[in-house]
Amino acid sequence: MLQFLVAFLVIPSAVKPLTVAEYLAQPESEDAAKLEGQAFVDYINQQQSFFEAEYSPDAEEFVRSRIMDIKFAVDPERKEPKDVLANTEFKVNLPEKFDARERWPNCTSLKYTRDQSNCGSCYAVSAASVMSDRACILSNGRINRILSDTEVMSCCIPNCGSGCNGGQPSRVFGYAWRHGICTGGRYREKDACQPYAFYPCGQHKNQPYYGPCSNRLWPTPTCRKTCQLGYPIPFEKDKIFSELALSGNSNLLNNLK
């Protein structure tokens, strides 16, 4: 019995380990393709001895946060007809260079770079940036404020998007037309109704550094119909509305002419 036990223990150590080529040549298991998380990591460690995998929930969340949700790939509610812009000749003399900051030096937003932090709010940040620029340019500097991306990502749900989980920038322009958008600014900025909700992940010149961000997305901020404490203007009085919201290349060109 003792001889059998010794033989039993020795036999596994004599098995020749798989080479990389042999391992890759093995057929993929259909059951393995369905595994996730710790179960998938355990399967990997059981099937090979080249390295030891370790499950990291933070790493998984980080990767997931960088992948756009499938619901944003196709917009089923978009009913506008497909508008293909034909080749159009513009009889204008284009300058060798153009800098909007020099053309409209009094427009603060043109020199303002936003940091969306660890939040998938690019749709809100970009749309609010565009509208801030256009409002200042079209009003000849009379409207010279930063529009709040925080209001957009927290209050225009689900029409514009899903907060920190992404959205449709084109929908934000309709929101500004129907509801208006209050003033915003950088994290903890005082001279704004609703400044950005999260501190920047990067280090920026002449700006405070609050530390690194985690790998996980920030939770979407709660929609609030009030301005921050100490701001003197009521929320509804602080709103800036767009006069119209256009879509389609032809409509946009006609409006610019």
Short mmCIF file of N, CA and C in Angstrom, two decimals, residues 74-143:
data_model
loop_
_atom_site.label_atom_id
_atom_site.label_comp_id
_atom_site.label_asym_id
_atom_site.label_seq_id
_atom_site.Cartn_x
_atom_site.Cartn_y
_atom_site.Cartn_z
N VAL A 74 -26.25 52.81 -31.85
CA VAL A 74 -27.36 53.09 -32.76
C VAL A 74 -28.38 53.90 -32.00
N ASP A 75 -28.84 54.96 -32.62
CA ASP A 75 -29.82 55.83 -31.98
C ASP A 75 -31.19 55.56 -32.61
N PRO A 76 -32.03 54.70 -32.02
CA PRO A 76 -33.31 54.33 -32.64
C PRO A 76 -34.31 55.47 -32.72
N GLU A 77 -34.13 56.52 -31.90
CA GLU A 77 -35.08 57.61 -31.90
C GLU A 77 -34.73 58.71 -32.90
N ARG A 78 -33.63 58.57 -33.57
CA ARG A 78 -33.23 59.59 -34.54
C ARG A 78 -34.06 59.43 -35.80
N LYS A 79 -34.95 60.36 -36.07
CA LYS A 79 -35.90 60.23 -37.17
C LYS A 79 -35.59 61.17 -38.33
N GLU A 80 -34.54 62.00 -38.21
CA GLU A 80 -34.21 62.90 -39.30
C GLU A 80 -33.76 62.11 -40.52
N PRO A 81 -34.14 62.53 -41.73
CA PRO A 81 -33.68 61.84 -42.93
C PRO A 81 -32.17 62.01 -43.10
N LYS A 82 -31.58 61.03 -43.73
CA LYS A 82 -30.14 61.08 -43.96
C LYS A 82 -29.82 62.27 -44.85
N ASP A 83 -28.91 63.10 -44.43
CA ASP A 83 -28.59 64.33 -45.13
C ASP A 83 -27.15 64.26 -45.60
N VAL A 84 -26.97 64.04 -46.89
CA VAL A 84 -25.63 63.95 -47.45
C VAL A 84 -25.27 65.29 -48.07
N LEU A 85 -24.18 65.86 -47.64
CA LEU A 85 -23.75 67.17 -48.13
C LEU A 85 -23.04 67.02 -49.46
N ALA A 86 -23.59 67.67 -50.49
CA ALA A 86 -22.97 67.61 -51.81
C ALA A 86 -21.72 68.47 -51.83
N ASN A 87 -20.89 68.26 -52.85
CA ASN A 87 -19.70 69.09 -52.99
C ASN A 87 -20.12 70.54 -53.18
N THR A 88 -19.69 71.40 -52.30
CA THR A 88 -20.09 72.80 -52.33
C THR A 88 -18.86 73.69 -52.41
N GLU A 89 -18.90 74.65 -53.31
CA GLU A 89 -17.80 75.58 -53.44
C GLU A 89 -18.13 76.87 -52.71
N PHE A 90 -17.23 77.30 -51.85
CA PHE A 90 -17.40 78.55 -51.12
C PHE A 90 -16.44 79.58 -51.71
N LYS A 91 -17.00 80.66 -52.21
CA LYS A 91 -16.17 81.70 -52.83
C LYS A 91 -15.66 82.66 -51.76
N VAL A 92 -14.72 82.18 -50.99
CA VAL A 92 -14.12 83.00 -49.93
C VAL A 92 -12.61 82.81 -49.98
N ASN A 93 -11.92 83.81 -49.53
CA ASN A 93 -10.46 83.73 -49.43
C ASN A 93 -10.09 83.32 -48.01
N LEU A 94 -9.64 82.09 -47.87
CA LEU A 94 -9.29 81.58 -46.55
C LEU A 94 -7.92 82.10 -46.12
N PRO A 95 -7.81 82.52 -44.88
CA PRO A 95 -6.51 83.00 -44.38
C PRO A 95 -5.53 81.83 -44.21
N GLU A 96 -4.26 82.15 -44.17
CA GLU A 96 -3.25 81.11 -43.98
C GLU A 96 -3.37 80.48 -42.60
N LYS A 97 -3.81 81.24 -41.62
CA LYS A 97 -4.01 80.70 -40.28
C LYS A 97 -5.18 81.42 -39.62
N PHE A 98 -5.78 80.75 -38.64
CA PHE A 98 -6.91 81.35 -37.91
C PHE A 98 -6.91 80.82 -36.49
N ASP A 99 -7.00 81.71 -35.53
CA ASP A 99 -7.04 81.35 -34.12
C ASP A 99 -8.24 82.05 -33.50
N ALA A 100 -9.24 81.27 -33.09
CA ALA A 100 -10.46 81.86 -32.53
C ALA A 100 -10.17 82.69 -31.29
N ARG A 101 -9.14 82.31 -30.55
CA ARG A 101 -8.79 83.07 -29.34
C ARG A 101 -8.32 84.48 -29.68
N GLU A 102 -7.69 84.62 -30.85
CA GLU A 102 -7.25 85.95 -31.28
C GLU A 102 -8.39 86.72 -31.93
N ARG A 103 -9.27 86.01 -32.63
CA ARG A 103 -10.39 86.67 -33.30
C ARG A 103 -11.40 87.20 -32.29
N TRP A 104 -11.66 86.43 -31.23
CA TRP A 104 -12.60 86.86 -30.18
C TRP A 104 -11.89 86.80 -28.83
N PRO A 105 -10.98 87.72 -28.57
CA PRO A 105 -10.13 87.65 -27.37
C PRO A 105 -10.89 87.79 -26.06
N ASN A 106 -12.10 88.35 -26.09
CA ASN A 106 -12.85 88.56 -24.85
C ASN A 106 -13.69 87.35 -24.45
N CYS A 107 -13.74 86.33 -25.29
CA CYS A 107 -14.55 85.14 -24.99
C CYS A 107 -13.74 84.17 -24.12
N THR A 108 -14.10 84.10 -22.86
CA THR A 108 -13.37 83.28 -21.89
C THR A 108 -13.36 81.80 -22.28
N SER A 109 -14.48 81.32 -22.79
CA SER A 109 -14.62 79.88 -23.05
C SER A 109 -13.66 79.38 -24.11
N LEU A 110 -13.25 80.26 -25.04
CA LEU A 110 -12.34 79.84 -26.10
C LEU A 110 -10.95 79.49 -25.56
N LYS A 111 -10.62 79.99 -24.40
CA LYS A 111 -9.32 79.72 -23.79
C LYS A 111 -9.44 78.70 -22.65
N TYR A 112 -10.62 78.15 -22.49
CA TYR A 112 -10.93 77.31 -21.33
C TYR A 112 -10.88 75.84 -21.73
N THR A 113 -10.03 75.06 -21.09
CA THR A 113 -9.92 73.62 -21.37
C THR A 113 -10.51 72.84 -20.21
N ARG A 114 -11.49 72.01 -20.50
CA ARG A 114 -12.17 71.24 -19.45
C ARG A 114 -11.49 69.90 -19.21
N ASP A 115 -11.59 69.41 -17.99
CA ASP A 115 -11.08 68.10 -17.60
C ASP A 115 -12.27 67.31 -17.06
N GLN A 116 -12.69 66.27 -17.80
CA GLN A 116 -13.89 65.54 -17.41
C GLN A 116 -13.64 64.53 -16.29
N SER A 117 -12.40 64.41 -15.82
CA SER A 117 -12.06 63.51 -14.74
C SER A 117 -12.40 62.07 -15.13
N ASN A 118 -12.61 61.20 -14.15
CA ASN A 118 -12.89 59.80 -14.46
C ASN A 118 -14.39 59.59 -14.58
N CYS A 119 -14.96 60.25 -15.58
CA CYS A 119 -16.41 60.22 -15.82
C CYS A 119 -16.62 60.25 -17.32
N GLY A 120 -17.49 59.38 -17.83
CA GLY A 120 -17.76 59.32 -19.26
C GLY A 120 -18.70 60.42 -19.72
N SER A 121 -18.36 61.66 -19.39
CA SER A 121 -19.23 62.80 -19.67
C SER A 121 -18.78 63.60 -20.88
N CYS A 122 -18.02 62.98 -21.79
CA CYS A 122 -17.48 63.73 -22.93
C CYS A 122 -18.59 64.38 -23.74
N TYR A 123 -19.74 63.73 -23.84
CA TYR A 123 -20.86 64.29 -24.61
C TYR A 123 -21.36 65.58 -23.98
N ALA A 124 -21.41 65.64 -22.65
CA ALA A 124 -21.86 66.84 -21.95
C ALA A 124 -20.78 67.92 -21.97
N VAL A 125 -19.54 67.51 -21.76
CA VAL A 125 -18.42 68.46 -21.73
C VAL A 125 -18.24 69.12 -23.10
N SER A 126 -18.27 68.33 -24.17
CA SER A 126 -18.04 68.88 -25.51
C SER A 126 -19.20 69.77 -25.95
N ALA A 127 -20.44 69.34 -25.70
CA ALA A 127 -21.59 70.14 -26.11
C ALA A 127 -21.65 71.45 -25.32
N ALA A 128 -21.41 71.40 -24.03
CA ALA A 128 -21.41 72.62 -23.22
C ALA A 128 -20.30 73.57 -23.66
N SER A 129 -19.17 73.02 -24.08
CA SER A 129 -18.06 73.84 -24.57
C SER A 129 -18.45 74.57 -25.85
N VAL A 130 -19.04 73.83 -26.79
CA VAL A 130 -19.45 74.42 -28.07
C VAL A 130 -20.47 75.54 -27.84
N MET A 131 -21.47 75.29 -27.00
CA MET A 131 -22.51 76.29 -26.77
C MET A 131 -21.97 77.51 -26.03
N SER A 132 -21.02 77.31 -25.14
CA SER A 132 -20.40 78.45 -24.45
C SER A 132 -19.69 79.34 -25.46
N ASP A 133 -18.96 78.71 -26.39
CA ASP A 133 -18.24 79.47 -27.42
C ASP A 133 -19.21 80.22 -28.32
N ARG A 134 -20.23 79.52 -28.81
CA ARG A 134 -21.17 80.13 -29.75
C ARG A 134 -21.96 81.26 -29.11
N ALA A 135 -22.34 81.10 -27.85
CA ALA A 135 -23.10 82.14 -27.16
C ALA A 135 -22.29 83.42 -27.07
N CYS A 136 -21.01 83.30 -26.77
CA CYS A 136 -20.16 84.49 -26.66
C CYS A 136 -19.92 85.13 -28.02
N ILE A 137 -19.64 84.31 -29.02
CA ILE A 137 -19.36 84.83 -30.36
C ILE A 137 -20.58 85.53 -30.95
N LEU A 138 -21.74 84.89 -30.88
CA LEU A 138 -22.95 85.44 -31.49
C LEU A 138 -23.47 86.66 -30.75
N SER A 139 -23.18 86.77 -29.47
CA SER A 139 -23.64 87.93 -28.68
C SER A 139 -22.59 89.03 -28.61
N ASN A 140 -21.51 88.86 -29.39
CA ASN A 140 -20.41 89.83 -29.36
C ASN A 140 -19.86 90.06 -27.96
N GLY A 141 -19.78 88.98 -27.20
CA GLY A 141 -19.20 89.04 -25.86
C GLY A 141 -20.16 89.40 -24.76
N ARG A 142 -21.42 89.67 -25.10
CA ARG A 142 -22.40 90.02 -24.06
C ARG A 142 -22.66 88.83 -23.15
N ILE A 143 -22.78 87.62 -23.73
CA ILE A 143 -22.92 86.39 -22.95
C ILE A 143 -21.55 85.74 -22.89
#
